[in-house]
Each structure stands twice: as C-alpha cells, then as structure tokens.
Tab-separated table of C-alpha atoms in Angstrom:
chain	number	residue	atom	x	y	z
A	1	MET	CA	12.248	14.733	18.915
A	2	PHE	CA	8.487	14.821	18.487
A	3	GLU	CA	8.892	13.752	14.874
A	4	GLN	CA	11.031	10.762	15.863
A	5	VAL	CA	8.588	9.642	18.561
A	6	MET	CA	5.699	9.857	16.106
A	7	PHE	CA	7.752	8.047	13.450
A	8	TRP	CA	8.384	5.112	15.777
A	9	LEU	CA	4.765	5.098	16.934
A	10	PHE	CA	3.244	5.100	13.450
A	11	GLY	CA	5.983	2.928	11.951
A	12	ALA	CA	5.635	0.228	14.601
A	13	GLY	CA	1.855	0.429	14.299
A	14	ALA	CA	1.982	0.057	10.523
A	15	VAL	CA	4.369	-2.911	10.671
A	16	VAL	CA	2.476	-4.728	13.448
A	17	THR	CA	-0.940	-4.292	11.828
A	18	ALA	CA	0.396	-5.196	8.370
A	19	GLY	CA	1.914	-8.298	9.956
A	20	MET	CA	-1.473	-9.165	11.407
A	21	VAL	CA	-2.868	-9.162	7.858
A	22	VAL	CA	-0.257	-11.702	6.762
A	23	ALA	CA	0.551	-13.755	9.870
A	24	PRO	CA	-1.430	-17.016	10.193
A	25	PRO	CA	-3.157	-16.860	13.615
A	26	PHE	CA	-4.862	-13.533	12.959
A	27	ASN	CA	-5.874	-13.831	9.340
A	28	ARG	CA	-8.022	-16.958	9.513
A	29	ASN	CA	-11.049	-14.674	9.514
A	30	PRO	CA	-10.809	-12.293	6.524
A	31	VAL	CA	-12.796	-9.617	8.375
A	32	HIS	CA	-10.099	-9.430	11.064
A	33	ALA	CA	-7.429	-9.119	8.368
A	34	ALA	CA	-9.377	-6.311	6.696
A	35	LEU	CA	-9.749	-4.420	9.986
A	36	ALA	CA	-6.022	-4.814	10.704
A	37	LEU	CA	-5.319	-3.469	7.211
A	38	ILE	CA	-7.506	-0.412	7.898
A	39	ALA	CA	-5.505	0.240	11.080
A	40	SER	CA	-2.320	-0.101	9.015
A	41	PHE	CA	-3.626	2.457	6.514
A	42	PHE	CA	-4.326	4.923	9.326
A	43	CYS	CA	-0.771	4.510	10.614
A	44	MET	CA	0.515	5.101	7.081
A	45	ALA	CA	-1.600	8.263	6.901
A	46	GLY	CA	0.132	9.435	10.082
A	47	LEU	CA	3.510	8.823	8.444
A	48	TYR	CA	2.390	10.812	5.394
A	49	MET	CA	1.487	13.666	7.770
A	50	LEU	CA	5.011	13.517	9.217
A	51	LEU	CA	6.325	13.826	5.659
A	52	LEU	CA	4.200	16.982	5.218
A	53	ALA	CA	2.044	15.239	2.606
A	54	HIS	CA	-1.193	16.527	4.062
A	55	LEU	CA	-3.312	16.056	0.949
A	56	LEU	CA	-2.081	12.498	0.436
A	57	ALA	CA	-2.694	11.658	4.107
A	58	VAL	CA	-6.322	12.710	3.760
A	59	LEU	CA	-6.626	10.879	0.428
A	60	GLN	CA	-5.119	7.777	2.030
A	61	ILE	CA	-7.871	7.699	4.649
A	62	LEU	CA	-10.661	8.650	2.218
A	63	VAL	CA	-9.723	6.354	-0.667
A	64	TYR	CA	-7.880	3.453	0.997
A	65	ALA	CA	-9.464	3.169	4.431
A	66	GLY	CA	-12.771	4.510	3.157
A	67	ALA	CA	-13.523	3.317	-0.354
A	68	ILE	CA	-11.200	0.369	-1.013
A	69	MET	CA	-11.529	-1.329	2.361
A	70	VAL	CA	-15.312	-0.878	2.393
A	71	LEU	CA	-15.293	-2.638	-0.984
A	72	PHE	CA	-13.181	-5.442	0.529
A	73	LEU	CA	-15.508	-5.785	3.503
A	74	PHE	CA	-18.549	-5.816	1.208
A	75	VAL	CA	-17.067	-8.649	-0.838
A	76	ILE	CA	-15.999	-10.594	2.284
A	77	MET	CA	-19.497	-10.374	3.737
A	78	LEU	CA	-21.153	-11.049	0.362
A	79	LEU	CA	-19.157	-14.243	-0.156
A	80	ASN	CA	-19.735	-15.315	3.474
A	81	LEU	CA	-16.685	-17.561	3.493
A	82	GLY	CA	-16.585	-20.561	5.756
A	83	ASP	CA	-13.774	-23.021	6.381
A	84	HIS	CA	-14.859	-25.062	3.374
A	85	GLU	CA	-14.694	-22.156	0.929
A	86	LEU	CA	-11.391	-20.900	2.319
A	87	GLY	CA	-9.763	-24.250	1.715
A	88	LYS	CA	-6.566	-25.470	3.260
A	89	GLN	CA	-3.707	-23.072	3.810
A	90	SER	CA	-1.120	-25.330	2.242
A	91	SER	CA	2.573	-24.767	2.778
A	92	SER	CA	4.739	-26.090	-0.002
A	93	VAL	CA	8.508	-26.128	-0.414
A	94	GLY	CA	8.270	-23.415	-3.065
A	95	GLN	CA	6.517	-21.121	-0.623
A	96	MET	CA	9.218	-21.623	1.988
A	97	ILE	CA	11.914	-20.910	-0.579
A	98	GLY	CA	10.081	-17.736	-1.607
A	99	LEU	CA	9.770	-16.705	2.045
A	100	VAL	CA	13.474	-17.216	2.750
A	101	ALA	CA	14.516	-15.491	-0.486
A	102	MET	CA	12.277	-12.521	0.243
A	103	ALA	CA	13.611	-12.208	3.805
A	104	PHE	CA	17.172	-12.412	2.467
A	105	VAL	CA	16.641	-9.733	-0.182
A	106	THR	CA	14.987	-7.424	2.324
A	107	SER	CA	17.679	-7.905	4.954
A	108	LYS	CA	20.290	-6.998	2.341
A	109	LEU	CA	18.220	-3.969	1.339
A	110	VAL	CA	17.827	-2.813	4.945
A	111	VAL	CA	21.536	-3.253	5.674
A	112	THR	CA	22.444	-1.343	2.514
A	113	LEU	CA	20.067	1.479	3.351
A	114	ALA	CA	21.249	1.641	6.959
A	115	THR	CA	24.952	1.718	6.084
A	116	SER	CA	24.517	4.231	3.254
A	117	ALA	CA	22.535	6.576	5.478
A	118	ASP	CA	25.356	9.123	5.495
A	119	SER	CA	25.453	9.420	1.715
A	120	LEU	CA	21.699	9.853	1.436
A	121	PRO	CA	20.541	13.458	1.693
A	122	HIS	CA	18.581	14.153	4.846
A	123	GLY	CA	17.925	16.957	7.265
A	124	ALA	CA	20.578	15.879	9.743
A	125	ASP	CA	23.206	16.276	7.049
A	126	PRO	CA	25.603	19.079	8.159
A	127	ALA	CA	25.838	20.373	4.591
A	128	ALA	CA	22.073	20.919	4.375
A	129	PRO	CA	20.754	21.473	7.889
A	130	GLU	CA	17.245	22.180	6.647
A	131	ALA	CA	15.489	20.300	3.935
A	132	LEU	CA	14.243	22.575	1.187
A	133	VAL	CA	10.542	22.826	1.854
A	134	ARG	CA	8.573	25.733	0.510
A	135	ASP	CA	5.634	27.260	2.280
A	136	GLY	CA	2.521	25.285	1.496
A	137	PHE	CA	4.370	22.064	0.640
A	138	GLY	CA	1.982	19.132	0.340
A	139	THR	CA	-1.183	21.210	0.359
A	140	VAL	CA	-3.934	20.953	-2.234
A	141	ALA	CA	-2.736	24.111	-3.992
A	142	THR	CA	0.868	22.966	-4.401
A	143	VAL	CA	0.104	19.399	-5.440
A	144	GLY	CA	-2.704	20.556	-7.740
A	145	ASP	CA	-0.398	23.084	-9.351
A	146	ALA	CA	2.197	20.404	-10.138
A	147	MET	CA	-0.487	17.973	-11.262
A	148	PHE	CA	-2.344	20.255	-13.649
A	149	ARG	CA	0.705	22.117	-14.913
A	150	HIS	CA	3.012	19.185	-15.673
A	151	TYR	CA	0.967	16.009	-15.356
A	152	LEU	CA	-2.330	16.900	-16.982
A	153	VAL	CA	-2.278	14.065	-19.542
A	154	PRO	CA	-1.568	11.321	-16.955
A	155	PHE	CA	-4.308	12.832	-14.805
A	156	GLU	CA	-6.809	12.569	-17.639
A	157	LEU	CA	-5.614	9.047	-18.394
A	158	THR	CA	-6.361	8.198	-14.750
A	159	ALA	CA	-9.986	9.076	-15.432
A	160	ILE	CA	-10.022	6.678	-18.388
A	161	LEU	CA	-8.339	3.999	-16.263
A	162	LEU	CA	-10.987	4.307	-13.573
A	163	LEU	CA	-13.741	4.188	-16.219
A	164	ILE	CA	-12.240	0.994	-17.654
A	165	ALA	CA	-11.989	-0.456	-14.133
A	166	VAL	CA	-15.648	0.328	-13.431
A	167	ILE	CA	-16.791	-1.266	-16.702
A	168	GLY	CA	-14.494	-4.238	-16.165
A	169	ALA	CA	-15.710	-4.796	-12.613
A	170	VAL	CA	-19.341	-4.711	-13.744
A	171	VAL	CA	-18.696	-7.094	-16.654
A	172	LEU	CA	-16.742	-9.530	-14.472
A	173	ALA	CA	-19.082	-9.518	-11.500
A	174	LYS	CA	-22.390	-9.554	-13.350
A	175	ARG	CA	-24.051	-12.939	-13.359
A	176	ASN	CA	-25.194	-12.906	-16.986
A	177	LEU	CA	-24.663	-9.843	-19.098
N	1	MET	CA	9.503	32.036	1.431
N	2	GLN	CA	11.541	29.103	2.704
N	3	GLU	CA	10.171	27.512	5.797
N	4	THR	CA	12.813	26.146	8.140
N	5	LEU	CA	11.233	22.906	9.226
N	6	ALA	CA	13.767	20.588	10.793
N	7	PHE	CA	13.736	17.098	9.314
N	8	THR	CA	14.834	15.125	12.335
N	9	VAL	CA	13.943	11.679	10.986
N	10	PRO	CA	16.532	10.635	8.384
N	11	LEU	CA	15.394	9.611	4.934
N	12	SER	CA	16.932	6.159	5.364
N	13	TRP	CA	14.580	5.362	8.253
N	14	TYR	CA	11.585	5.908	6.005
N	15	LEU	CA	13.188	3.821	3.251
N	16	ILE	CA	13.926	0.971	5.683
N	17	LEU	CA	10.362	1.086	7.008
N	18	ALA	CA	9.031	1.008	3.439
N	19	ALA	CA	11.293	-1.966	2.627
N	20	ILE	CA	10.002	-3.863	5.674
N	21	LEU	CA	6.381	-3.134	4.780
N	22	PHE	CA	7.000	-4.147	1.157
N	23	THR	CA	8.453	-7.448	2.410
N	24	ILE	CA	5.454	-8.109	4.617
N	25	GLY	CA	3.191	-7.541	1.629
N	26	ALA	CA	5.294	-9.695	-0.685
N	27	ILE	CA	5.399	-12.533	1.864
N	28	GLY	CA	1.616	-12.290	2.055
N	29	VAL	CA	1.329	-12.537	-1.726
N	30	PHE	CA	3.674	-15.536	-1.845
N	31	THR	CA	2.356	-17.546	1.088
N	32	ARG	CA	-1.341	-16.773	1.545
N	33	ARG	CA	-3.729	-18.924	-0.461
N	34	ASN	CA	-6.878	-16.897	0.215
N	35	ALA	CA	-7.378	-14.647	-2.831
N	36	LEU	CA	-8.775	-11.821	-0.685
N	37	LEU	CA	-5.684	-11.838	1.550
N	38	VAL	CA	-3.457	-11.839	-1.533
N	39	LEU	CA	-5.206	-8.687	-2.760
N	40	MET	CA	-4.828	-7.087	0.686
N	41	SER	CA	-1.106	-7.893	0.652
N	42	VAL	CA	-0.806	-6.174	-2.730
N	43	GLU	CA	-2.349	-3.073	-1.126
N	44	ILE	CA	0.324	-3.201	1.612
N	45	MET	CA	3.034	-3.349	-1.078
N	46	LEU	CA	1.539	-0.350	-2.914
N	47	ASN	CA	1.434	1.569	0.375
N	48	ALA	CA	5.108	0.868	0.997
N	49	VAL	CA	5.915	2.255	-2.457
N	50	ASN	CA	3.838	5.359	-1.702
N	51	LEU	CA	5.830	5.878	1.496
N	52	THR	CA	9.080	5.786	-0.491
N	53	PHE	CA	7.788	8.337	-2.996
N	54	LEU	CA	6.629	10.694	-0.254
N	55	ALA	CA	9.885	10.355	1.709
N	56	PHE	CA	11.897	11.350	-1.361
N	57	ALA	CA	9.450	14.174	-2.127
N	58	ARG	CA	9.939	15.484	1.417
N	59	THR	CA	13.711	15.300	1.096
N	60	ARG	CA	13.858	16.953	-2.302
N	61	GLY	CA	11.152	19.481	-1.496
N	62	ASP	CA	9.199	19.019	-4.723
N	63	SER	CA	5.625	17.928	-5.254
N	64	ILE	CA	6.200	15.398	-8.041
N	65	GLY	CA	6.327	12.510	-5.571
N	66	HIS	CA	2.915	13.576	-4.313
N	67	VAL	CA	1.516	13.544	-7.847
N	68	VAL	CA	2.901	10.054	-8.482
N	69	THR	CA	1.470	8.846	-5.170
N	70	PHE	CA	-1.908	10.216	-6.231
N	71	PHE	CA	-1.705	8.120	-9.412
N	72	VAL	CA	-0.667	5.042	-7.425
N	73	ILE	CA	-3.732	5.439	-5.189
N	74	ALA	CA	-5.944	5.701	-8.298
N	75	VAL	CA	-4.360	2.568	-9.784
N	76	ALA	CA	-4.814	0.766	-6.439
N	77	ALA	CA	-8.507	1.639	-6.450
N	78	ALA	CA	-8.898	0.302	-9.992
N	79	GLU	CA	-6.903	-2.820	-9.130
N	80	ALA	CA	-9.016	-3.512	-6.041
N	81	ALA	CA	-12.273	-3.085	-7.986
N	82	VAL	CA	-11.255	-5.421	-10.825
N	83	GLY	CA	-9.526	-7.891	-8.501
N	84	LEU	CA	-12.529	-8.220	-6.223
N	85	ALA	CA	-14.815	-8.611	-9.237
N	86	LEU	CA	-12.546	-11.432	-10.423
N	87	VAL	CA	-12.676	-13.073	-6.985
N	88	MET	CA	-16.467	-12.906	-7.055
N	89	GLY	CA	-16.586	-14.378	-10.562
N	90	VAL	CA	-14.235	-17.200	-9.567
N	91	PHE	CA	-16.208	-17.858	-6.388
N	92	ARG	CA	-19.432	-18.108	-8.371
N	93	HIS	CA	-17.974	-20.806	-10.606
N	94	THR	CA	-15.875	-22.850	-8.186
N	95	ARG	CA	-17.331	-22.022	-4.718
N	96	THR	CA	-13.850	-21.321	-3.389
N	97	VAL	CA	-11.409	-18.430	-3.079
N	98	ASN	CA	-8.384	-20.649	-2.501
N	99	VAL	CA	-5.915	-19.895	-5.267
N	100	ASP	CA	-4.391	-23.396	-4.991
N	101	SER	CA	-7.646	-24.986	-6.091
N	102	LEU	CA	-7.778	-22.909	-9.271
N	103	ARG	CA	-5.886	-25.232	-11.583
N	104	ALA	CA	-8.083	-25.379	-14.660
N	105	MET	CA	-5.172	-24.270	-16.878
N	106	ARG	CA	-2.804	-26.895	-15.457
N	107	ARG	CA	-4.253	-29.958	-17.148
C-alpha cells in the first residue's frame, strides 16, 4: 500500500514537472524549465528508491540534479538569453504531425502494456508471490560486484568516453584554440 | 538469504510511466525550437529509459539493469557536456539558440 501511494506521488510529480519542461506557458524562461527538470529528477530518484536501486537513486541526484543541471544553469545564465536570442517558437505542420504520431504510438504502447499486464512477471503474480530479491540488492557492493566482475571493459570505456567528452567540450566551447 | 519484500506495484505500471515520460521528452525534442530545451527533453527521455531498466532489474532480481543505468547516466553526462558546448559555439557565431534559424546547410 505504501509502495503504491509513493509510486503515484513520485510518478505524478515526475510527469507534471517533465510536462512543465515541455509545455509552452512554463518554458518561456529556460531557468524555470531547468528548475522543473531538477524537480523531475528528484521524483525519478524517489521511483528508483521504490525499485530498491539505492545506489542509482543517489547517483541520479548527484550526477543529474547536481552536475548536469548545474552545467545547464551555468550555460543558461552565461548566454543570458532574451526574447531576441530565443527567437520565435514556430509551429509548423510537420511538428503537429510529429506530435500526433508520437501521441498515437505512445497510446498504443500504453494500451498494450496495460492489457498484457497479466503476462508480465510481477510481484502480484500468484505463481511468484515474491520477486526474487537478494539481500543487499541495489547497494554499492552488489552493483559494484556485477560491474567489476562482468562489465569491467565497458566501465573502462566509460572513462575514455568521458575523457573524449571533456576534450570535445573544451575544443568546441573555446573561443580560439 | 532471500528477502521477502512484497512488490505491490506491478511492473507494467512502471513501464507505462516510463512510456509516458519518454513521450513527453520526445514531444519536447520534436516541438521545442530552443536548443537548450531540446537537450533537456533528451535528458527526460534518457531518464525514462533508466526507469525501464531499473523496473526490469527489480523484477528479475539481478543487478545488470543497474550497471546499464550507470552507463546511461555516464553517457548522459557526456552528451550534456558536448551538447552545451555546441550550443555555446553556435550562439557565439549566430547570436541565437533557435534551431529553426540554423539553416546554413540548407542553401
């Protein structure tokens, strides 16, 4: 019961704040959109907690809400965008078609997921009343064990990726190298 | 030791929520013309994907979904850094962040 209440709370919060990033009246000022996105990330972190992904919930707040959104806010304030720089929010026919197509695809997806709920494995399934969760699921030890035992090469490649991103960001943003 | 934690929220609810969030992000990418808002919408889409991975990891009881989500967060950080650097470079040249006004390759 508690889990369901928290799911609806965090889920509704995530959807509403993500909508505020996208919906026109709120996102005229990019700072407001960025703050709404931070609130959305916190709601997502709550959902990760419900899924027993404790490490990822903390990483979500540290990396997304902390590092990435601070970077966004820095750039927004550095550019100091006015109405002239933002330009007109045009609405073309292609955009409307994309909007309708996207809504259609998602409604089909949601209907399919909702009607196939019985065939998907979940805790309420009478055949498996409890989901298989070992002690310490989602903690640093468990995730680190899986990461360094089976995914060591991708982990090291992540370091190279971040190095490339740092060099690329400096090269792109520097006025004259 | 197997912990007996009841999973009272079905997997499909998490998948539906992730689908809705992914749609919100995709609509933002398609319809917003401010490059910063487009990048923010991409972050929403990546978050929806993370939610799907973690929901399946919770259902299956393995940590691989967590590892993949970790990599997605790292890729999102790299994408945000490069994307924002691109926006700054574009802004320096054209004094705008409106993606509709960037049509130098359309001539």
